[in-house]
Short mmCIF file of C-alpha atoms in Angstrom, two decimals:
data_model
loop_
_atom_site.label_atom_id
_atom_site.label_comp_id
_atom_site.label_asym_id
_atom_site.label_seq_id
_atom_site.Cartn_x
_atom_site.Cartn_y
_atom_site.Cartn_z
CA UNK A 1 0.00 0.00 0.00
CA UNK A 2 1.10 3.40 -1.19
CA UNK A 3 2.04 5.85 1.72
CA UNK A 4 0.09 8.97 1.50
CA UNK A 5 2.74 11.61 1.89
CA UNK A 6 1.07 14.79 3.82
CA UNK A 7 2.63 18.24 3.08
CA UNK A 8 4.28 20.24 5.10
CA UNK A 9 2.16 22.96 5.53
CA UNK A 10 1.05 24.44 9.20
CA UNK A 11 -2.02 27.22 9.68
CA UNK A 12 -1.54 29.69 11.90
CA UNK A 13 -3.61 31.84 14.27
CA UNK A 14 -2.72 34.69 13.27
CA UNK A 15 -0.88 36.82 10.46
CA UNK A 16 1.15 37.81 13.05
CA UNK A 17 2.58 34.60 13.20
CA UNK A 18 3.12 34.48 9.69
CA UNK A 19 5.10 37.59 9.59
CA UNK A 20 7.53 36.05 12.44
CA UNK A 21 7.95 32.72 10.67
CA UNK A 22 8.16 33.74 6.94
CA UNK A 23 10.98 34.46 4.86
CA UNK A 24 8.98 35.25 1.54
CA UNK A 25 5.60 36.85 2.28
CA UNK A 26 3.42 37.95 -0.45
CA UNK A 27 0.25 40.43 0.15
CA UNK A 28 -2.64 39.43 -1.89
CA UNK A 29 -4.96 41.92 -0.90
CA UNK A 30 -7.46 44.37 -2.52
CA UNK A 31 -5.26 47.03 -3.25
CA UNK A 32 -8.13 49.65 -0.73
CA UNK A 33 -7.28 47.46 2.02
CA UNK A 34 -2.98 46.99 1.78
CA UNK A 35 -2.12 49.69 4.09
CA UNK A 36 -4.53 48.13 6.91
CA UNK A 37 -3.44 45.10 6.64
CA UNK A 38 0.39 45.69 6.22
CA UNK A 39 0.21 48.09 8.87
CA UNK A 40 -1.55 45.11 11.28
CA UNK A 41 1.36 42.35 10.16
CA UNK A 42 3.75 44.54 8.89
CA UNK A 43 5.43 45.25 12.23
CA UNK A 44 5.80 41.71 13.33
CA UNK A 45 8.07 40.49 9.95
CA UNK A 46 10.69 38.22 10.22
CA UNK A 47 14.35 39.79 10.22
CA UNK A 48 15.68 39.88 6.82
CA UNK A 49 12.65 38.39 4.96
CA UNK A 50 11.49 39.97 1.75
CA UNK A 51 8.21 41.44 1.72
CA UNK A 52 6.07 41.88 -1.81
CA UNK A 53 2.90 42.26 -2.90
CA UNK A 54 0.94 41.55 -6.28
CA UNK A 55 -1.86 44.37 -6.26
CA UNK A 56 -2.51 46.01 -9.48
CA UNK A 57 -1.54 49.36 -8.05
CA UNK A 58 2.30 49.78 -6.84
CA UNK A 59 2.03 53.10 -5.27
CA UNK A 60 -0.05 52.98 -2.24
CA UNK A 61 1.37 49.02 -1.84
CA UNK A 62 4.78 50.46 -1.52
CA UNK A 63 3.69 53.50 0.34
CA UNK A 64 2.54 50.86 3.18
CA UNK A 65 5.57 48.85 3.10
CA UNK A 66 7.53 51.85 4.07
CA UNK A 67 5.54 52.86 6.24
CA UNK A 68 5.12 49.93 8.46
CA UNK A 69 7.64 47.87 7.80
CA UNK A 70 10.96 47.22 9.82
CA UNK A 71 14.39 48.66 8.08
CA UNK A 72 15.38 45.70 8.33
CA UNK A 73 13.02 43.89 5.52
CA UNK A 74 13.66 43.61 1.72
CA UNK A 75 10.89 45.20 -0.80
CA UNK A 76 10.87 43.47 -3.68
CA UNK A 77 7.39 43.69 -5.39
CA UNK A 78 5.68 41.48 -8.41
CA UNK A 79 2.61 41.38 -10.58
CA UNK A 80 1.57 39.29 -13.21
CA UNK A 81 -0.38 40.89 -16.20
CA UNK A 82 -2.55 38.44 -16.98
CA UNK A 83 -5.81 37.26 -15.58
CA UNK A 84 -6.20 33.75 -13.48
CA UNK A 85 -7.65 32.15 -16.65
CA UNK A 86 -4.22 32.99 -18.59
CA UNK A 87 -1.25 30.18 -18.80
CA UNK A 88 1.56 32.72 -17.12
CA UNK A 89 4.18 31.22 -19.42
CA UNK A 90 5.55 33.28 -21.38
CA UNK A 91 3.19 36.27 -20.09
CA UNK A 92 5.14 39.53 -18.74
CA UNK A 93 5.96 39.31 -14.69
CA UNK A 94 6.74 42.94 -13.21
CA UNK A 95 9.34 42.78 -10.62
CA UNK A 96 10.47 45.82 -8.44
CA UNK A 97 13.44 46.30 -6.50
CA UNK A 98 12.57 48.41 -4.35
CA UNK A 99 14.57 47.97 -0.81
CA UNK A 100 16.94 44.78 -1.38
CA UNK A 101 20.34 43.04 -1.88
CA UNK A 102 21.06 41.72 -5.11
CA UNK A 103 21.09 38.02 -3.13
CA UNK A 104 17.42 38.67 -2.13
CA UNK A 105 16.04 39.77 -5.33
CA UNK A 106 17.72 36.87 -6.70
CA UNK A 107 16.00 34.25 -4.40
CA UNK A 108 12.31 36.01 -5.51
CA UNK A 109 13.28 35.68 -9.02
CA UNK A 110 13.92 31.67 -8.49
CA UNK A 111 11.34 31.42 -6.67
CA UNK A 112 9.18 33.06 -9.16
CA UNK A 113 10.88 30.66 -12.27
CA UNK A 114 8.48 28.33 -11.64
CA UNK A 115 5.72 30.53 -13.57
CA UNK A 116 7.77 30.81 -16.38
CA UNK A 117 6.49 34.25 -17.45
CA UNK A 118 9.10 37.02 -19.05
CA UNK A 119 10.33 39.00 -16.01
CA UNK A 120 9.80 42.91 -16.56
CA UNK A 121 12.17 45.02 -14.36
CA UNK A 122 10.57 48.04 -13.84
CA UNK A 123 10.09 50.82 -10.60
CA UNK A 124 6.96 51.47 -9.15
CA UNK A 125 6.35 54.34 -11.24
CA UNK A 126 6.83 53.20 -14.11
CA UNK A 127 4.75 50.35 -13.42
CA UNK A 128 1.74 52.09 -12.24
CA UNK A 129 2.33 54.56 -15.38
CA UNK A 130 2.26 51.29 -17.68
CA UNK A 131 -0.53 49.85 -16.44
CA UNK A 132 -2.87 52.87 -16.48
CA UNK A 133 -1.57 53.18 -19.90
CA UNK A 134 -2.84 49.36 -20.94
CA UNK A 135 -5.54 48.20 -18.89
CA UNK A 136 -7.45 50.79 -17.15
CA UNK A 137 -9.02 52.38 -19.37
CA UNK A 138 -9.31 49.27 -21.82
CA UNK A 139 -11.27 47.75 -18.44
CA UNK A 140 -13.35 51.47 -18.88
CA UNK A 141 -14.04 50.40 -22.60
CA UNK A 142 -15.40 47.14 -21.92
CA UNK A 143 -17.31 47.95 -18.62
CA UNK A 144 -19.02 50.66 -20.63
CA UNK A 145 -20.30 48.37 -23.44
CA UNK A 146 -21.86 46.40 -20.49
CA UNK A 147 -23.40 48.87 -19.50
CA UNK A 148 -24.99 50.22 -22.32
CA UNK A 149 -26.35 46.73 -23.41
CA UNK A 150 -27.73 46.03 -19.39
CA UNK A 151 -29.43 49.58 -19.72
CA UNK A 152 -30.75 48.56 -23.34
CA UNK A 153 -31.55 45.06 -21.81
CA UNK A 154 -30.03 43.37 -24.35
CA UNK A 155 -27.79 40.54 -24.79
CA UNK A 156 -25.51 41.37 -27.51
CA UNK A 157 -25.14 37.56 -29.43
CA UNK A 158 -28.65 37.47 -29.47
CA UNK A 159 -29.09 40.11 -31.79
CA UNK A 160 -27.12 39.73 -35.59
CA UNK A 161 -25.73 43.59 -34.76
CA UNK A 162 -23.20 42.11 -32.21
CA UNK A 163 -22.10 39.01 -34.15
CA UNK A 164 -18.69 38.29 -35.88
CA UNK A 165 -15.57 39.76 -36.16
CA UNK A 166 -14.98 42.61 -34.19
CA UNK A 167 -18.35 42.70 -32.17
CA UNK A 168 -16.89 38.39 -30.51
CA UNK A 169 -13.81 40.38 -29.28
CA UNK A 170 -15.70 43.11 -27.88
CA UNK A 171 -18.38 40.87 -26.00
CA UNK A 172 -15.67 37.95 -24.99
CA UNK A 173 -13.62 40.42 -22.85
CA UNK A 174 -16.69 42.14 -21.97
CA UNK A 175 -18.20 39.19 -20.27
CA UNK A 176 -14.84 38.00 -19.50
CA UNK A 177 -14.48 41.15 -17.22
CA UNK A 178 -17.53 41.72 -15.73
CA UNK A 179 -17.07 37.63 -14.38
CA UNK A 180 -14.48 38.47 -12.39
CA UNK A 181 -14.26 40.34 -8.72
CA UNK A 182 -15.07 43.94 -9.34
CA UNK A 183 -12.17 44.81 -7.30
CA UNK A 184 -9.35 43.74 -9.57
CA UNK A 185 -10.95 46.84 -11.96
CA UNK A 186 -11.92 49.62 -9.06
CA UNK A 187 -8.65 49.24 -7.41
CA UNK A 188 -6.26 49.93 -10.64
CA UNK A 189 -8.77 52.56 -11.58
CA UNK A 190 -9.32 54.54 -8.44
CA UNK A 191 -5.73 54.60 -6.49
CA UNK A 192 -3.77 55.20 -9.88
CA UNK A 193 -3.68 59.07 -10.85
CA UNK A 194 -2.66 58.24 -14.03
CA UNK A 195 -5.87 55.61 -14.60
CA UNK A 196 -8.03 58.35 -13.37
CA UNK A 197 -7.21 60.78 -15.78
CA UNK A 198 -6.59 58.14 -18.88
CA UNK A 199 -10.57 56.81 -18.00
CA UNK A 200 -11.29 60.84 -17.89
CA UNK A 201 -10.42 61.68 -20.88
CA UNK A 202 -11.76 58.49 -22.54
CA UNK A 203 -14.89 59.74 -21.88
CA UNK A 204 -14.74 62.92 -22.70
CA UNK A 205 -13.74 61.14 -26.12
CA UNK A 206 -16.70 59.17 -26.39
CA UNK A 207 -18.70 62.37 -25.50
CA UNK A 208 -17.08 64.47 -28.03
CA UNK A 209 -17.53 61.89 -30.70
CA UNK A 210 -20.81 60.83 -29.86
CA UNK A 211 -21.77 64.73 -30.39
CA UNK A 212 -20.40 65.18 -33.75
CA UNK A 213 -22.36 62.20 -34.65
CA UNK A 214 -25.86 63.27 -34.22
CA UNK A 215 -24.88 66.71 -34.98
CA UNK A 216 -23.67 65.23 -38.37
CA UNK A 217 -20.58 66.86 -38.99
CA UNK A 218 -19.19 64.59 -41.13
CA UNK A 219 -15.89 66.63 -42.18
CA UNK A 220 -14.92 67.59 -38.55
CA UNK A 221 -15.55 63.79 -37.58
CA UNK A 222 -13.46 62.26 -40.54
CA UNK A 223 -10.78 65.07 -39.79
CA UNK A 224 -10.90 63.81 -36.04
CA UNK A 225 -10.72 60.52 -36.48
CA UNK A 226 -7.93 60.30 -39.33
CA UNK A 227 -6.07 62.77 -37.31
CA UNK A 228 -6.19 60.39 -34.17
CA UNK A 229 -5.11 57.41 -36.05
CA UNK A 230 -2.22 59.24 -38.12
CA UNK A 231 -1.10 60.15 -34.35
CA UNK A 232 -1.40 56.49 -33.60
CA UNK A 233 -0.81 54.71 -36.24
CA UNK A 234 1.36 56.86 -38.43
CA UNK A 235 4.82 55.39 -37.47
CA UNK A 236 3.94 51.57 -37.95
CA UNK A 237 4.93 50.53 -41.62
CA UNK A 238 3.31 49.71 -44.20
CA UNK A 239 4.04 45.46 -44.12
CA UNK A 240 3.65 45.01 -40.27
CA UNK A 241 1.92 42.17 -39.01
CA UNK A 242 -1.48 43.14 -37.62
CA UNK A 243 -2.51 41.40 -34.29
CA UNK A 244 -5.58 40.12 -35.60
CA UNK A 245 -6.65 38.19 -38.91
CA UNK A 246 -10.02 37.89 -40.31
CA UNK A 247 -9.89 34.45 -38.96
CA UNK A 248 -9.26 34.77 -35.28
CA UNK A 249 -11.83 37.35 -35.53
CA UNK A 250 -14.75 35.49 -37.00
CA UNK A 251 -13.83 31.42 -35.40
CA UNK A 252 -14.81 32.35 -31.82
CA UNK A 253 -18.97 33.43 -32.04
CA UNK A 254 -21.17 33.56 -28.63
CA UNK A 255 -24.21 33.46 -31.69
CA UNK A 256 -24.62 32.17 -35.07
CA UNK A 257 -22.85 34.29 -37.86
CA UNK A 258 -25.31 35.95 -40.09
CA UNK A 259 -25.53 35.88 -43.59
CA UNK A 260 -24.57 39.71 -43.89
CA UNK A 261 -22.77 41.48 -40.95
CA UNK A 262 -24.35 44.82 -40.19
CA UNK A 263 -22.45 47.48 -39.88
CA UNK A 264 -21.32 49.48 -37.43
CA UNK A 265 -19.87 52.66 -36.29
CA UNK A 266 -17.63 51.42 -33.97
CA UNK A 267 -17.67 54.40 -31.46
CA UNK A 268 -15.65 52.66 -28.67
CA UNK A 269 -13.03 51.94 -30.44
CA UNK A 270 -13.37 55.66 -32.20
CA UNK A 271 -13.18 57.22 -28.88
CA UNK A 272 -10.16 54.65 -27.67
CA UNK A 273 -7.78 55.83 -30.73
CA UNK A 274 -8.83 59.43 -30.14
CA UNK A 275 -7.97 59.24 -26.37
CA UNK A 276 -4.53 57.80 -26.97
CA UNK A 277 -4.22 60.65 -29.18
CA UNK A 278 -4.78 63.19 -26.77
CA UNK A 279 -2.71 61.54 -24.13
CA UNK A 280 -0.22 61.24 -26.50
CA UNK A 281 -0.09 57.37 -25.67
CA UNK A 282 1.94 55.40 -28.34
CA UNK A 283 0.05 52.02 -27.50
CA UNK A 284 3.06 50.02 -28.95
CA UNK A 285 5.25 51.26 -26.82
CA UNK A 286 4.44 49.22 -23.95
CA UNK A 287 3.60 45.94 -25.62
CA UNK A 288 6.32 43.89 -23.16
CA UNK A 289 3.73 44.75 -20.08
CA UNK A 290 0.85 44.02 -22.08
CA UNK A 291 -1.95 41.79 -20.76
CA UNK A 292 -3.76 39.41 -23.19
CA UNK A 293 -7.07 41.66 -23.70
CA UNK A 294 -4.98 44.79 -23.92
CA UNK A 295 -3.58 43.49 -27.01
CA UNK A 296 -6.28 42.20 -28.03
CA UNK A 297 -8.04 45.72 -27.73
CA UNK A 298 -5.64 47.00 -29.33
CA UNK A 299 -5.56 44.53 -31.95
CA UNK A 300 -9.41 44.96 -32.91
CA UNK A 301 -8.37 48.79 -33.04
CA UNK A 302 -5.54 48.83 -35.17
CA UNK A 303 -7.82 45.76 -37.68
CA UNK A 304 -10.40 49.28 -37.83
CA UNK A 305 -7.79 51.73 -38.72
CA UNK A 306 -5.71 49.87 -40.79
CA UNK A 307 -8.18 48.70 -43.14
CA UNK A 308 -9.49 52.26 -45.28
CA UNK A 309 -12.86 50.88 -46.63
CA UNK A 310 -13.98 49.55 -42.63
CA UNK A 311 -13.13 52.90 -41.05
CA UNK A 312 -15.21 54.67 -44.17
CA UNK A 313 -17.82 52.23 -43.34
CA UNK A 314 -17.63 53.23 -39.40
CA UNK A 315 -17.61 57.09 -40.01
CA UNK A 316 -20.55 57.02 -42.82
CA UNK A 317 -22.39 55.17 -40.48
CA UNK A 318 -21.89 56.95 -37.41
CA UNK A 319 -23.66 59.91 -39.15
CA UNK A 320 -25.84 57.87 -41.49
CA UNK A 321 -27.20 55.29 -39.78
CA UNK A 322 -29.39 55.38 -36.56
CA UNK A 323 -29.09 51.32 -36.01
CA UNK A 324 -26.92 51.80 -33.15
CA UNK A 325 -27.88 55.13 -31.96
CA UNK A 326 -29.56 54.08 -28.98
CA UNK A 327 -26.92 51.82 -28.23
CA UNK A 328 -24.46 54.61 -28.63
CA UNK A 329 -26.23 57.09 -25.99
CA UNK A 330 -26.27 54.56 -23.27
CA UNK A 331 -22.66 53.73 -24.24
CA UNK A 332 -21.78 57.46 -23.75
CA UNK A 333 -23.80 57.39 -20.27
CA UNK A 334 -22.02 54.46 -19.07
CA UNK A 335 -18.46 55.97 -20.26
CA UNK A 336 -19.66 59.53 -18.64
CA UNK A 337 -20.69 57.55 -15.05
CA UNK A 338 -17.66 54.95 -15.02
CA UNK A 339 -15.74 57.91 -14.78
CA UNK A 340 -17.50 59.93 -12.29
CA UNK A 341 -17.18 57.19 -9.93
CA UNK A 342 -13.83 56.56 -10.37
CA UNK A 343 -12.91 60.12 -9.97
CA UNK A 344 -14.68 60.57 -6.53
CA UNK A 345 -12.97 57.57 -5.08
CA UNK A 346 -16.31 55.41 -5.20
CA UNK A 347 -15.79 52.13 -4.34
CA UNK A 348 -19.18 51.33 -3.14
CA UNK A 349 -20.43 53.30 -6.43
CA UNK A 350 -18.80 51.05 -8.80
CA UNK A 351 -18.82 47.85 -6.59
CA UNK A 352 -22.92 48.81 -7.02
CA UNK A 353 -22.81 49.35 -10.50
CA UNK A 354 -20.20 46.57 -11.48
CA UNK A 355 -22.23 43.80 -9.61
CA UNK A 356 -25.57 45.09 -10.81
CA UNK A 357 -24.65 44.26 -14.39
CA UNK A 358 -22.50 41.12 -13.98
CA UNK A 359 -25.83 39.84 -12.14
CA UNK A 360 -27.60 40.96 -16.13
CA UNK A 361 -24.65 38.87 -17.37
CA UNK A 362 -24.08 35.50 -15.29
CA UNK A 363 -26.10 33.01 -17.01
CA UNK A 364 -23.84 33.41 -20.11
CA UNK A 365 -20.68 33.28 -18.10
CA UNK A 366 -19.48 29.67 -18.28
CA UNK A 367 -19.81 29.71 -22.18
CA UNK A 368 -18.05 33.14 -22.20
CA UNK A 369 -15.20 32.18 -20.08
CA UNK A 370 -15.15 28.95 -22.05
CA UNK A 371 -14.87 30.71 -25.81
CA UNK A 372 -12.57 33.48 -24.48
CA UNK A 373 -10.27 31.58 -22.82
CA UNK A 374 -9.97 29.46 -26.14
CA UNK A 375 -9.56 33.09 -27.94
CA UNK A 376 -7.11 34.05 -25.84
CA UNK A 377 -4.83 30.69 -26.34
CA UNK A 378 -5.21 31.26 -29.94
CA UNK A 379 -4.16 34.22 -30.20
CA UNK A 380 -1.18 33.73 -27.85
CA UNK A 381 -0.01 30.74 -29.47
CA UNK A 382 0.08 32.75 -32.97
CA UNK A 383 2.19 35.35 -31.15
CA UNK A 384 4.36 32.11 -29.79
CA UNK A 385 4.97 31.31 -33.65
CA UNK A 386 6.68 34.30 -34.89
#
């Protein structure tokens, strides 16, 4: 008979016991709630032990560290851009040095191997400049188109508007987000500066598109937009490999394909291009922190700009056609309230709002999660192959 080999592992009473025992401690915490509990355990860690954390926001993490932790600890600080879904291989791994020996940063780094992600050596700020930069206000994107299609009480697949190409990334990721804890998304929104203003602007975007829409100005729209993607756009050449093909786009459906694809003005993504633009974001630029749905945001983005005839097709129908109008105002709502919450420090606001629609949303989760995890592996194991 086989022994039955127990591990090793002991749980204690208290963190404070933890802290004394420990020489690698990690805080997984909501990054509202790191300074409370660092400042409860903080005080208590082990001589010499290395102290990290993996929140989504590095400033107020740090900021606790040094504030309640002994001299006498290393701060050496991690976070993996990718959601739990994601294989980490190969995915980008932030590390900061931020208070340690060479020997101890070494020991986190083996101890980290295991993951076999691409370590990314950056400091605090530029990790919390980097991340605002790529996810938060791709998170304010996707939230919004939830919201809009809650408030219209629709469900997107179920109507041939929302179905193929483009319209499977934008309601994979959507659903994809609003599955998880709403925390991961108020946290790097809220306690970033940066992410505040990015998710700002971005709606000011939407706003300022939205109104040149319905007021049909059609020159000062095209001028906007071609503008915005020149600003973008303009340096990549001419035989660059986009980040999505045709055929990633249209193999991963929540609803049947129809016979004709309608089409569509395409205002987030409008709005996304036009707020890099006036940020004077270079998306590319930060492509080695880049989490899976930030490229493929990006990637649905640069498919629209970098195909002529598609972005004619989004701007004559943005002043054109009224299919999508209503779907447009709540869109610009949702953009316009996202960010009002985010900029009063609302936790409770957008914990209310984010669980309100992901409640709309749950029934179609498993199959969601299923499809865009499958999405996600495809498209990283193309990127594997270059």
């Amino acid at each position: 008979m086989l022994r039955v080999f127990q591990p090793k592992v002991e749980i204690m009473t208290s963190g404070h016991f933890v802290s004394r025992c420990s020489d690698y401690i990690i805080y997984s915490v909501e990054a509202k709630n790191i300074d409370a509990v660092v400042k409860a355990y903080g005080p208590s860690t082990k001589l010499g032990a290395i102290v990290g954390g993996q929140t989504s926001c590095k400033a107020p993490e740090i900021d606790a560290f040094e504030k309640h932790l002994p001299a006498d600890v290393h701060i050496v600080s991690c976070h993996s851009l990718h959601g739990p879904g994601v294989d980490p291989k190969g995915q980008p791994l932030v590390l900061i040095k931020h208070r340690a020996s060479d020997e101890a940063f070494a020991f986190v780094e083996d101890v980290l191997s295991c993951l076999q992600s691409k370590h990314v050596y950056l400091t605090r700020e530029q990790h919390d400049r980097i991340t605002a930069d790529t996810q938060a206000v791709t998170h304010a994107a996707f939230l919004s188109m939830g919201a809009a299609w809650s408030a219209n009480n629709q469900f997107p697949w179920e109507s041939h508007r929302y179905v193929g190409g483009i319209e499977n990334v934008k309601i994979n990721i959507t659903l994809r987000i609003y599955s998880n804890k709403w925390h991961v998304y108020a946290g790097l929104a809220i306690l970033n500066p940066d992410a505040q203003k990015q998710i700002k602007q971005y709606a000011e975007s939407v706003t300022d598109l939205f109104k040149l829409m319905l007021g049909g100005h059609r020159e000062e729209l095209r001028a906007r937009v071609e503008t915005a993607g020149k600003a973008v756009f303009g340096n990549r050449k001419p035989d660059a490999e986009v980040l999505l093909r045709d055929d990633v786009l249209d193999r991963f459906s929540l609803g049947e394909l129809p016979a004709e694809k309608l089409k569509n003005n395409h205002l987030s993504l409008l709005a996304m291009v036009d707020c890099w633009w006036k940020l004077g974001i270079v998306p590319y630029d930060h492509m080695i922190c880049s989490t899976p749905l930030f490229r493929m945001w990006l990637g649905i983005t640069e498919y629209l700009f970098q195909h002529p005839s598609l972005l004619d097709e989004a701007i004559d129908t943005a002043l054109d056609d009224n299919t999508f109008r209503a779907d447009d105002l709540e869109f610009t709502f949702a953009a316009r309230d996202w960010s009002s919450r985010v900029n009063l420090g609302n936790f409770e606001g957008y914990r209310e709002k984010f669980e309100g629609i992901q409640k709309y949303f749950e029934p179609r989760f498993p199959e969601a999660t299923r499809v865009g995890n499958e999405m996600i592996r495809t498209i990283l194991e193309r990127e594997g192959g270059k």
